[in-house]
XYZ file of C-alpha atoms in Angstrom:
611
model
C 171.866 -54.365 -30.672
C 169.773 -52.633 -28.981
C 170.278 -51.329 -25.903
C 167.261 -53.390 -23.405
C 169.010 -56.297 -25.178
C 172.537 -55.554 -24.091
C 171.038 -55.097 -20.881
C 169.819 -58.920 -20.195
C 172.766 -60.232 -22.245
C 176.263 -59.840 -19.233
C 173.919 -58.174 -15.968
C 176.607 -58.750 -14.320
C 178.108 -56.450 -16.625
C 175.245 -53.851 -16.037
C 174.869 -54.667 -12.305
C 178.877 -53.385 -11.833
C 179.126 -50.591 -12.568
C 177.721 -49.836 -8.770
C 180.850 -51.124 -7.999
C 181.712 -47.235 -8.371
C 178.969 -45.613 -8.335
C 179.479 -42.898 -5.919
C 182.184 -40.496 -6.006
C 184.782 -41.445 -3.601
C 186.144 -38.166 -3.965
C 188.569 -38.148 -5.888
C 186.402 -37.009 -8.607
C 186.253 -40.718 -10.447
C 182.541 -41.793 -10.803
C 181.366 -44.854 -12.869
C 181.667 -45.420 -16.716
C 177.995 -45.027 -18.011
C 176.953 -48.280 -19.131
C 172.996 -49.043 -20.448
C 171.185 -50.085 -16.710
C 171.803 -46.997 -15.213
C 169.302 -48.365 -12.816
C 172.711 -50.055 -10.773
C 174.974 -47.669 -12.599
C 172.760 -44.700 -9.738
C 171.996 -47.095 -7.359
C 173.726 -47.419 -3.676
C 176.305 -49.615 -3.257
C 175.367 -53.172 -0.109
C 176.864 -53.088 2.608
C 178.947 -55.833 1.785
C 179.664 -54.344 -1.589
C 181.515 -51.583 0.432
C 182.973 -52.976 3.485
C 184.779 -54.631 -0.121
C 185.452 -51.721 -1.779
C 187.200 -50.041 1.977
C 188.917 -53.055 2.340
C 190.593 -52.891 -0.419
C 192.150 -49.624 -0.350
C 190.599 -47.454 -2.722
C 193.417 -44.480 -3.412
C 191.296 -41.645 -2.573
C 189.298 -43.073 0.602
C 191.008 -44.468 3.958
C 189.987 -47.472 5.496
C 186.994 -47.834 7.647
C 188.759 -47.830 12.058
C 185.565 -49.847 12.942
C 186.581 -54.314 11.913
C 185.151 -56.911 13.891
C 184.849 -57.966 17.152
C 187.282 -60.665 17.328
C 188.796 -59.944 14.107
C 192.248 -58.028 13.002
C 192.224 -54.585 10.793
C 193.972 -55.383 7.960
C 197.214 -54.897 7.015
C 198.095 -52.727 3.740
C 200.277 -55.019 1.092
C 203.246 -53.951 -0.931
C 201.035 -52.750 -4.113
C 203.614 -53.958 -6.420
C 203.017 -57.556 -7.850
C 205.005 -60.850 -6.795
C 206.338 -63.291 -8.995
C 205.116 -65.685 -8.232
C 200.862 -64.738 -8.902
C 199.679 -67.238 -6.614
C 201.129 -65.368 -3.233
C 197.849 -63.510 -2.976
C 198.924 -62.242 0.575
C 201.282 -59.561 -1.195
C 198.898 -59.021 -4.560
C 197.635 -55.525 -4.911
C 194.354 -54.464 -3.487
C 193.378 -51.925 -6.326
C 194.734 -52.632 -9.834
C 193.032 -50.689 -13.556
C 191.194 -53.016 -15.695
C 193.176 -53.376 -18.067
C 191.479 -50.885 -21.534
C 191.300 -52.871 -24.981
C 189.145 -51.465 -27.728
C 186.456 -52.420 -29.579
C 187.928 -54.690 -32.561
C 190.122 -55.999 -29.686
C 191.432 -60.034 -29.836
C 191.496 -62.298 -27.296
C 193.021 -65.096 -26.721
C 193.342 -64.731 -30.330
C 189.896 -66.339 -31.222
C 187.140 -63.483 -28.588
C 186.709 -60.271 -30.269
C 185.380 -57.743 -28.248
C 182.716 -55.803 -29.761
C 180.970 -53.280 -27.376
C 182.535 -52.839 -23.651
C 179.084 -52.702 -21.529
C 180.330 -50.744 -18.536
C 183.852 -51.040 -16.708
C 184.714 -50.661 -13.511
C 188.022 -50.044 -11.384
C 189.533 -53.091 -11.136
C 187.032 -55.148 -14.711
C 185.092 -54.381 -17.573
C 182.797 -56.307 -19.484
C 182.399 -56.631 -23.125
C 180.122 -57.697 -25.889
C 182.299 -59.904 -27.975
C 182.542 -62.343 -30.890
C 183.930 -66.197 -30.776
C 185.007 -65.598 -33.688
C 186.232 -69.917 -33.771
C 182.390 -70.877 -33.037
C 180.766 -67.566 -34.885
C 178.350 -66.886 -31.369
C 178.489 -63.474 -29.570
C 180.486 -64.405 -25.500
C 180.671 -61.900 -23.113
C 183.472 -61.865 -21.626
C 184.971 -59.386 -18.085
C 188.323 -58.712 -18.581
C 190.556 -58.008 -15.489
C 194.128 -57.474 -14.213
C 195.933 -61.053 -13.708
C 197.533 -59.124 -10.954
C 195.462 -57.657 -8.936
C 194.912 -59.814 -6.030
C 191.045 -60.929 -7.068
C 192.382 -62.582 -9.850
C 192.831 -65.661 -7.984
C 189.654 -65.928 -6.985
C 188.041 -65.384 -9.884
C 189.120 -67.882 -11.754
C 188.751 -70.599 -9.295
C 185.106 -69.410 -8.820
C 184.398 -69.003 -12.991
C 186.283 -73.173 -12.930
C 183.794 -74.012 -10.432
C 180.802 -72.354 -11.708
C 181.331 -74.054 -15.478
C 181.613 -77.214 -14.110
C 178.260 -76.883 -12.792
C 177.127 -77.749 -16.269
C 173.183 -76.975 -15.857
C 171.039 -75.404 -18.269
C 169.397 -73.161 -15.656
C 172.504 -71.722 -14.813
C 174.263 -69.036 -17.669
C 176.722 -71.062 -19.083
C 180.876 -70.362 -18.158
C 182.283 -70.984 -21.542
C 186.127 -70.196 -20.973
C 188.122 -68.543 -18.436
C 191.914 -68.133 -18.310
C 194.838 -66.537 -17.155
C 196.868 -65.190 -20.471
C 199.316 -63.205 -18.910
C 198.998 -59.514 -17.792
C 195.096 -59.888 -18.305
C 192.789 -62.542 -17.611
C 189.337 -62.954 -18.798
C 186.064 -65.037 -17.832
C 184.328 -65.901 -20.993
C 180.465 -67.101 -20.893
C 176.832 -67.018 -22.213
C 175.208 -63.674 -24.686
C 171.504 -64.110 -23.955
C 169.829 -61.746 -26.597
C 166.484 -62.742 -26.094
C 166.548 -62.729 -23.358
C 165.265 -59.791 -20.077
C 166.019 -60.079 -16.520
C 163.841 -59.289 -13.266
C 164.500 -55.166 -13.027
C 163.633 -55.267 -16.635
C 160.533 -57.149 -16.243
C 159.310 -55.132 -12.918
C 160.151 -51.948 -14.750
C 156.175 -51.490 -15.504
C 154.924 -52.595 -11.913
C 154.959 -55.520 -9.956
C 154.451 -59.446 -11.853
C 151.127 -61.404 -11.637
C 151.317 -64.650 -8.489
C 151.125 -67.280 -11.690
C 154.816 -65.467 -12.979
C 155.869 -64.990 -8.886
C 155.152 -68.433 -8.113
C 157.266 -69.829 -11.935
C 160.100 -66.543 -11.060
C 160.769 -67.821 -7.414
C 159.804 -72.143 -7.669
C 161.735 -72.331 -10.917
C 165.248 -69.879 -8.957
C 165.221 -71.357 -5.827
C 165.374 -75.571 -7.485
C 168.845 -74.147 -9.841
C 169.737 -72.718 -6.344
C 169.099 -75.825 -3.783
C 170.214 -77.314 -6.705
C 173.782 -75.882 -6.492
C 174.096 -75.449 -3.075
C 173.614 -79.774 -3.657
C 177.073 -79.472 -5.308
C 178.719 -77.323 -3.388
C 178.206 -73.885 -4.875
C 176.507 -70.802 -4.105
C 175.836 -67.529 -5.839
C 175.926 -65.389 -2.829
C 175.585 -62.069 -5.095
C 171.469 -63.116 -6.117
C 170.228 -59.567 -7.690
C 167.365 -58.699 -10.017
C 170.248 -58.376 -12.606
C 171.669 -62.040 -12.188
C 167.483 -63.957 -13.101
C 166.952 -63.459 -16.494
C 163.378 -63.977 -18.835
C 163.753 -66.060 -21.732
C 161.892 -65.771 -24.473
C 159.789 -69.467 -23.717
C 159.621 -68.273 -20.007
C 162.301 -70.151 -18.664
C 164.417 -68.115 -15.914
C 168.169 -68.628 -16.226
C 170.708 -67.453 -13.102
C 173.181 -65.581 -13.756
C 176.953 -65.124 -12.570
C 176.494 -68.155 -9.848
C 179.935 -67.055 -7.881
C 181.605 -65.071 -10.433
C 179.953 -62.200 -9.669
C 180.901 -61.920 -5.866
C 184.189 -63.065 -7.395
C 184.091 -59.884 -9.672
C 182.926 -57.049 -6.452
C 185.512 -59.050 -3.657
C 182.791 -60.160 -1.495
C 183.973 -62.143 1.686
C 183.251 -66.231 1.192
C 180.990 -67.336 3.754
C 182.130 -68.705 6.553
C 180.112 -71.653 6.871
C 178.544 -73.307 4.601
C 175.128 -72.168 6.630
C 175.723 -68.708 5.651
C 175.622 -70.009 2.719
C 172.881 -70.775 2.528
C 170.646 -68.188 4.229
C 172.079 -65.476 2.161
C 171.128 -67.259 -0.977
C 167.782 -68.219 1.155
C 167.536 -64.139 2.271
C 168.267 -63.054 -1.695
C 165.408 -65.379 -3.386
C 162.845 -63.893 -0.270
C 163.981 -60.374 -1.709
C 163.378 -61.054 -5.072
C 160.444 -62.796 -4.726
C 159.437 -59.477 -2.172
C 160.357 -56.828 -4.985
C 157.868 -59.620 -7.842
C 154.721 -58.900 -5.462
C 155.199 -55.284 -4.490
C 157.431 -53.090 -6.487
C 159.673 -52.016 -3.845
C 163.114 -52.560 -2.193
C 162.738 -54.181 1.204
C 165.416 -52.411 1.704
C 165.791 -48.219 2.723
C 167.821 -47.605 -0.020
C 165.859 -46.876 -3.402
C 167.529 -49.672 -5.884
C 167.274 -51.123 -9.382
C 164.570 -49.132 -10.131
C 162.693 -49.563 -7.019
C 161.510 -47.881 -4.225
C 163.038 -48.524 -0.865
C 160.635 -49.668 1.996
C 160.386 -47.159 4.887
C 162.446 -48.430 8.202
C 159.849 -48.455 10.460
C 157.843 -50.822 7.945
C 161.140 -53.259 7.710
C 159.356 -56.846 8.755
C 156.064 -56.209 6.919
C 154.891 -58.682 4.748
C 154.284 -57.658 1.279
C 150.231 -58.639 1.301
C 151.086 -55.724 4.394
C 152.780 -52.827 1.674
C 150.612 -53.789 -1.410
C 147.295 -54.560 -0.863
C 145.411 -57.865 -3.345
C 149.215 -59.567 -2.280
C 148.578 -63.906 -2.912
C 148.351 -64.706 0.262
C 150.231 -68.087 0.117
C 153.366 -66.217 -2.094
C 153.501 -63.233 0.341
C 154.045 -65.879 4.071
C 156.842 -68.071 1.148
C 158.247 -64.331 0.421
C 158.696 -63.068 4.695
C 159.637 -66.231 5.946
C 162.965 -66.997 3.474
C 163.561 -62.982 3.270
C 163.016 -62.238 7.184
C 165.320 -63.732 10.514
C 161.713 -63.249 12.160
C 158.986 -62.909 9.745
C 156.038 -61.405 10.729
C 153.184 -63.442 12.757
C 155.429 -65.442 14.561
C 156.097 -67.491 11.149
C 158.916 -69.982 11.600
C 162.026 -68.322 8.702
C 163.822 -70.281 5.982
C 166.975 -70.835 6.478
C 168.148 -73.819 2.932
C 166.906 -72.743 -0.290
C 166.394 -77.011 -0.160
C 163.252 -76.022 2.569
C 162.740 -73.055 0.540
C 162.300 -75.489 -2.383
C 160.369 -78.337 0.092
C 157.722 -75.411 0.357
C 156.906 -74.354 -2.157
C 156.735 -77.628 -3.076
C 154.068 -78.118 -1.356
C 152.038 -75.227 -2.192
C 149.575 -75.407 -3.843
C 149.916 -74.412 -7.733
C 149.503 -71.587 -9.193
C 146.977 -71.412 -12.141
C 147.246 -69.111 -15.239
C 145.079 -65.668 -14.632
C 142.025 -67.273 -17.305
C 142.580 -64.810 -20.891
C 139.561 -62.294 -21.211
C 137.131 -62.996 -23.405
C 135.951 -59.682 -25.655
C 132.684 -57.852 -24.533
C 129.810 -59.594 -26.165
C 127.469 -57.303 -28.190
C 123.786 -58.435 -28.127
C 123.235 -58.170 -32.563
C 120.070 -55.014 -33.274
C 116.644 -56.742 -32.552
C 114.695 -55.250 -35.722
C 110.251 -55.893 -35.765
C 109.907 -58.556 -38.269
C 106.435 -57.548 -38.119
C 107.347 -53.818 -39.865
C 109.638 -55.717 -42.437
C 108.689 -56.323 -45.396
C 108.851 -60.501 -46.883
C 112.141 -60.124 -49.877
C 114.815 -61.746 -50.207
C 117.695 -58.822 -48.562
C 115.940 -58.218 -45.293
C 119.137 -56.109 -44.068
C 118.256 -53.977 -47.529
C 115.325 -51.950 -45.639
C 117.442 -50.836 -42.222
C 119.452 -48.392 -43.943
C 118.123 -45.914 -42.977
C 119.326 -43.482 -45.604
C 116.544 -45.800 -47.489
C 112.710 -44.018 -47.536
C 109.928 -46.276 -45.989
C 107.355 -48.374 -48.055
C 103.959 -46.538 -49.255
C 101.052 -47.500 -46.595
C 99.345 -48.748 -49.128
C 102.301 -51.347 -49.933
C 102.719 -52.307 -46.060
C 101.317 -55.948 -45.608
C 98.253 -55.616 -43.546
C 96.749 -57.887 -40.905
C 93.999 -59.577 -43.347
C 97.260 -60.546 -45.754
C 98.790 -62.175 -43.313
C 95.619 -64.506 -42.053
C 95.675 -65.275 -46.010
C 99.820 -65.711 -45.551
C 98.799 -67.729 -43.125
C 95.988 -69.984 -44.615
C 97.809 -70.592 -47.270
C 100.343 -72.214 -45.345
C 98.309 -74.778 -43.725
C 96.474 -75.590 -46.822
C 99.688 -76.615 -48.225
C 100.934 -78.355 -44.680
C 98.175 -81.035 -44.350
C 97.771 -82.022 -48.471
C 100.928 -82.974 -47.918
C 100.003 -84.737 -45.001
C 96.463 -86.526 -46.444
C 99.739 -87.553 -49.417
C 101.528 -89.734 -47.818
C 99.034 -91.134 -45.477
C 97.486 -92.184 -48.519
C 100.795 -93.727 -50.038
C 100.988 -95.719 -47.138
C 97.795 -97.335 -47.176
C 98.461 -98.342 -50.516
C 101.875 -99.435 -49.489
C 100.619 -101.894 -45.966
C 97.529 -102.895 -48.994
C 100.053 -103.818 -51.344
C 102.676 -105.560 -48.885
C 99.435 -108.081 -47.610
C 97.620 -109.568 -51.274
C 101.217 -110.170 -51.881
C 101.619 -112.253 -48.746
C 97.338 -113.994 -49.814
C 99.220 -114.426 -52.730
C 102.316 -116.387 -51.171
C 104.973 -113.815 -52.810
C 108.169 -112.809 -50.555
C 107.631 -108.846 -50.691
C 111.802 -108.472 -50.908
C 111.774 -105.505 -52.268
C 109.984 -103.772 -49.428
C 112.294 -106.293 -47.297
C 114.813 -105.228 -48.791
C 114.980 -101.331 -48.924
C 113.816 -101.071 -44.524
C 117.239 -103.185 -43.441
C 119.139 -101.745 -46.041
C 118.499 -98.066 -43.662
C 119.421 -99.612 -40.785
C 122.731 -100.338 -40.472
C 124.169 -102.088 -37.754
C 124.100 -100.788 -34.195
C 127.964 -101.443 -33.028
C 128.883 -98.326 -36.401
C 127.215 -95.271 -35.283
C 129.316 -94.699 -31.444
C 133.094 -94.406 -32.685
C 135.160 -94.480 -30.046
C 136.059 -92.253 -27.661
C 139.440 -90.519 -26.878
C 140.688 -91.211 -23.358
C 144.032 -89.684 -21.700
C 146.468 -91.970 -20.360
C 148.767 -90.897 -17.966
C 152.647 -91.072 -18.385
C 154.182 -92.476 -15.466
C 157.793 -91.614 -16.202
C 160.367 -90.651 -18.466
C 163.362 -90.584 -19.276
C 167.021 -88.927 -21.025
C 167.235 -91.415 -24.387
C 171.275 -90.225 -25.192
C 172.559 -93.304 -26.224
C 175.262 -92.323 -28.783
C 176.099 -89.764 -25.562
C 178.015 -89.575 -23.121
C 175.482 -88.852 -20.361
C 171.608 -88.030 -19.628
C 170.685 -84.975 -20.464
C 168.619 -82.695 -17.955
C 167.243 -85.293 -15.277
C 166.525 -83.374 -13.262
C 163.910 -81.061 -15.378
C 162.143 -85.113 -17.144
C 159.183 -84.385 -14.874
C 158.162 -80.977 -16.572
C 157.008 -83.208 -19.559
C 153.702 -84.325 -18.065
C 153.300 -82.119 -15.405
C 149.854 -79.957 -17.230
C 152.173 -77.000 -18.229
C 153.054 -75.937 -21.138
C 155.398 -72.876 -18.859
C 157.795 -75.713 -17.998
C 160.556 -77.581 -20.476
C 163.431 -80.043 -20.765
C 165.846 -79.122 -22.141
C 168.566 -81.181 -24.155
C 172.744 -80.075 -23.169
C 174.197 -76.835 -26.153
C 175.373 -79.004 -29.163
C 178.104 -76.469 -31.430
C 177.322 -78.534 -34.237
C 173.656 -79.377 -36.583
C 172.449 -84.016 -35.200
C 173.627 -85.880 -38.915
C 176.387 -88.304 -40.368
C 178.520 -85.332 -40.171
C 180.716 -83.486 -37.997
C 179.135 -85.467 -35.699
C 178.385 -88.733 -35.882
C 175.273 -88.652 -32.751
C 172.323 -88.522 -34.635
C 170.339 -87.224 -32.867
C 168.686 -87.276 -28.427
C 165.642 -87.287 -26.664
C 162.806 -88.504 -24.654
C 162.053 -92.204 -23.004
C 157.773 -92.183 -22.271
C 157.213 -94.647 -19.819
C 153.331 -95.787 -19.692
C 153.577 -97.540 -16.623
C 151.738 -101.177 -18.979
C 150.916 -102.330 -22.340
C 148.342 -99.547 -23.632
C 146.720 -98.733 -26.747
C 147.647 -95.759 -28.477
C 145.811 -93.164 -31.074
C 148.192 -90.324 -30.564
C 151.325 -88.167 -29.199
C 151.183 -84.509 -28.867
C 154.299 -82.204 -28.327
C 154.783 -79.195 -27.104
C 158.411 -76.816 -28.444
C 160.511 -74.822 -27.205
C 160.699 -73.557 -31.090
C 160.434 -75.653 -34.888
C 162.174 -79.278 -34.253
C 161.762 -82.003 -36.157
C 160.596 -85.244 -34.729
C 159.595 -88.635 -34.968
C 157.110 -91.040 -32.642
C 158.685 -94.140 -32.516
C 158.134 -97.419 -29.730
C 160.553 -100.629 -29.456
C 160.435 -103.442 -31.081
C 160.255 -107.023 -29.071
C 164.575 -107.898 -27.905
C 164.077 -103.496 -27.044
C 161.285 -103.132 -25.195
C 163.632 -105.326 -22.879
C 165.729 -102.865 -22.412
C 164.764 -99.813 -24.095
C 167.099 -97.517 -22.364
C 169.758 -99.306 -23.727
C 168.319 -100.128 -26.848
C 169.805 -97.809 -30.112
C 167.495 -96.222 -32.270
C 167.420 -98.980 -34.623
C 166.285 -102.069 -31.991
C 163.280 -98.920 -31.995
C 160.127 -99.034 -34.686
C 159.137 -95.235 -37.056
C 155.667 -94.645 -36.387
C 155.849 -91.104 -37.511
C 158.426 -87.886 -38.896
C 157.060 -84.710 -38.216
C 158.030 -80.770 -38.377
C 157.088 -77.450 -36.365
C 156.678 -76.083 -32.268
C 154.252 -78.625 -31.047
C 153.430 -81.349 -33.802
C 150.295 -84.848 -33.204
C 151.535 -88.037 -34.555
C 147.922 -89.593 -34.980
C 147.831 -92.747 -35.611
C 146.258 -94.416 -39.150
C 145.969 -97.659 -36.670
C 146.620 -97.910 -32.370
C 149.184 -99.365 -31.726
C 149.859 -101.933 -27.745
C 152.508 -100.126 -25.832
C 154.246 -98.846 -23.175
C 156.837 -97.545 -23.538
C 157.652 -94.121 -26.148
C 160.429 -93.172 -27.487
C 160.198 -88.610 -28.721
C 163.741 -88.742 -30.593
C 164.436 -85.130 -31.821
C 166.600 -85.036 -34.925
C 166.487 -81.333 -35.566
C 166.680 -78.975 -33.014
C 166.354 -75.365 -33.001
C 169.200 -73.176 -32.747
C 170.372 -70.433 -30.064
C 172.999 -68.119 -30.120
C 175.011 -70.975 -27.725
C 174.397 -73.869 -29.814
C 171.616 -75.969 -30.994
C 169.337 -76.785 -27.659
C 166.038 -78.903 -27.263
C 162.626 -78.100 -25.915
C 160.091 -80.222 -25.160
C 157.540 -78.535 -23.461
C 154.416 -80.541 -22.741
C 153.941 -84.540 -24.110
C 150.013 -85.984 -23.854
C 148.785 -89.395 -24.710
C 145.250 -90.459 -26.097
C 144.361 -94.330 -26.186
């Protein structure tokens, strides 16, 4: 795997090396990983405090505890028999030593060590049971952080939100604790995306909107990230942003949990503001340099992004300042929770993507037509290699006059001939009428030349608005990605609805599930002539409509109660009906999904219905 791929797959792995990036005075430094920008970056204040609290042997703990809190007393460095008693577990315990080719849990084969700190190591591995790549964190089970890491990983696994990198396994096995999660080989983290400069306003808007929506949903379920950095935000090939390391990254580094839910919400909101600030300005909004971004001088610590860099989108600049600062400039109100931040973003005018630049128009060369001879191929005389015609062969004014005269004579002759034919026809018709005969032949000719007026105006296609979309999963245990359903008809192909990740493809074997899909509600019965569906990858999909019995309750009806209208395969398909059908509901039934590293997953970006 290329170096650029490894860094973005397991972002917390590269991020983790920052814990030991500075010399502790005993000669121990960071083990070099592939993302040197994170390794060489200085630690944050909270991470330094966590390392000092862990009691590194080469350093003495800080002698200035926070007001109102008792100084922590060192505990027995030897592990106890009962691992549940975390108060007596050692504060420092080296990361377990493993090598490429070793197996974890008799299932995960370690391939490459991405990074290693004093307390844990991160690997790229292969799940030999499901034949897919995964990321693995290893930690000694006797370490004091081990139980918190396991608890954080298990709670993250229960989140079940596809906007977060999924935790697949979290196990304590003998002396080892390991956490397994998805591996995203074709994603790029935000730090890498910002390597070449700031983001365009549309892309920055997409990033902050998707990240905020995901974090707000996690907080509603009682989950907080607590260490949201540019390494944790990944952009996939389809333009979707996914968040890595929720709760787990903070637990691995020993960051203390926030005292209240309000503190956790403020920490994550401030982190989102930091990400947006960096995306708009290409600067890190703190004094230190981090993630290959230059820090800000102390006298600019409370400056809005549009004061740091010219041309920054004003609405996004104000949003970043309100989320990041406790006292935003221009007397702005601070935003303290992801939920509030999501509401503010939803009220913002949508930022459209930039128009594609058209190639510069180059006018064709102008030729002096009066100087060109009348030849079958006039372009040949434009060749400079061809010698000019002699003066005797060039057209003169007299010749041009004669040519025009001949054309006028021909036109006059045709006009006279047509007039004579018309007069003769009129006299012939009059003669037939005087003799009492019906001029059937001329009348037949006239009527056949005039088609019926109703056939001359074709039916103009009319877009039909979609009122609502539902997850149609009658053969599953629950609807899929309900919160993403409005994305399929929001007019933005960069947003999408996704299915769950399936280990096996649809079909009778090995799974009895035939498919999954979306049920489109048009609000009332409409005459539908075509449906356009934009997918994220190659899908096989069917367009179906419910029969009379299924129309009463289409969400609970089985697929057999729907009438098949068309079936297509591709990343963008047009279901064009030979005759329009009158229906309120349309079913986009997915029978084949594209495969990625985590399994088979469907993705629909946009649906358009035309009547």
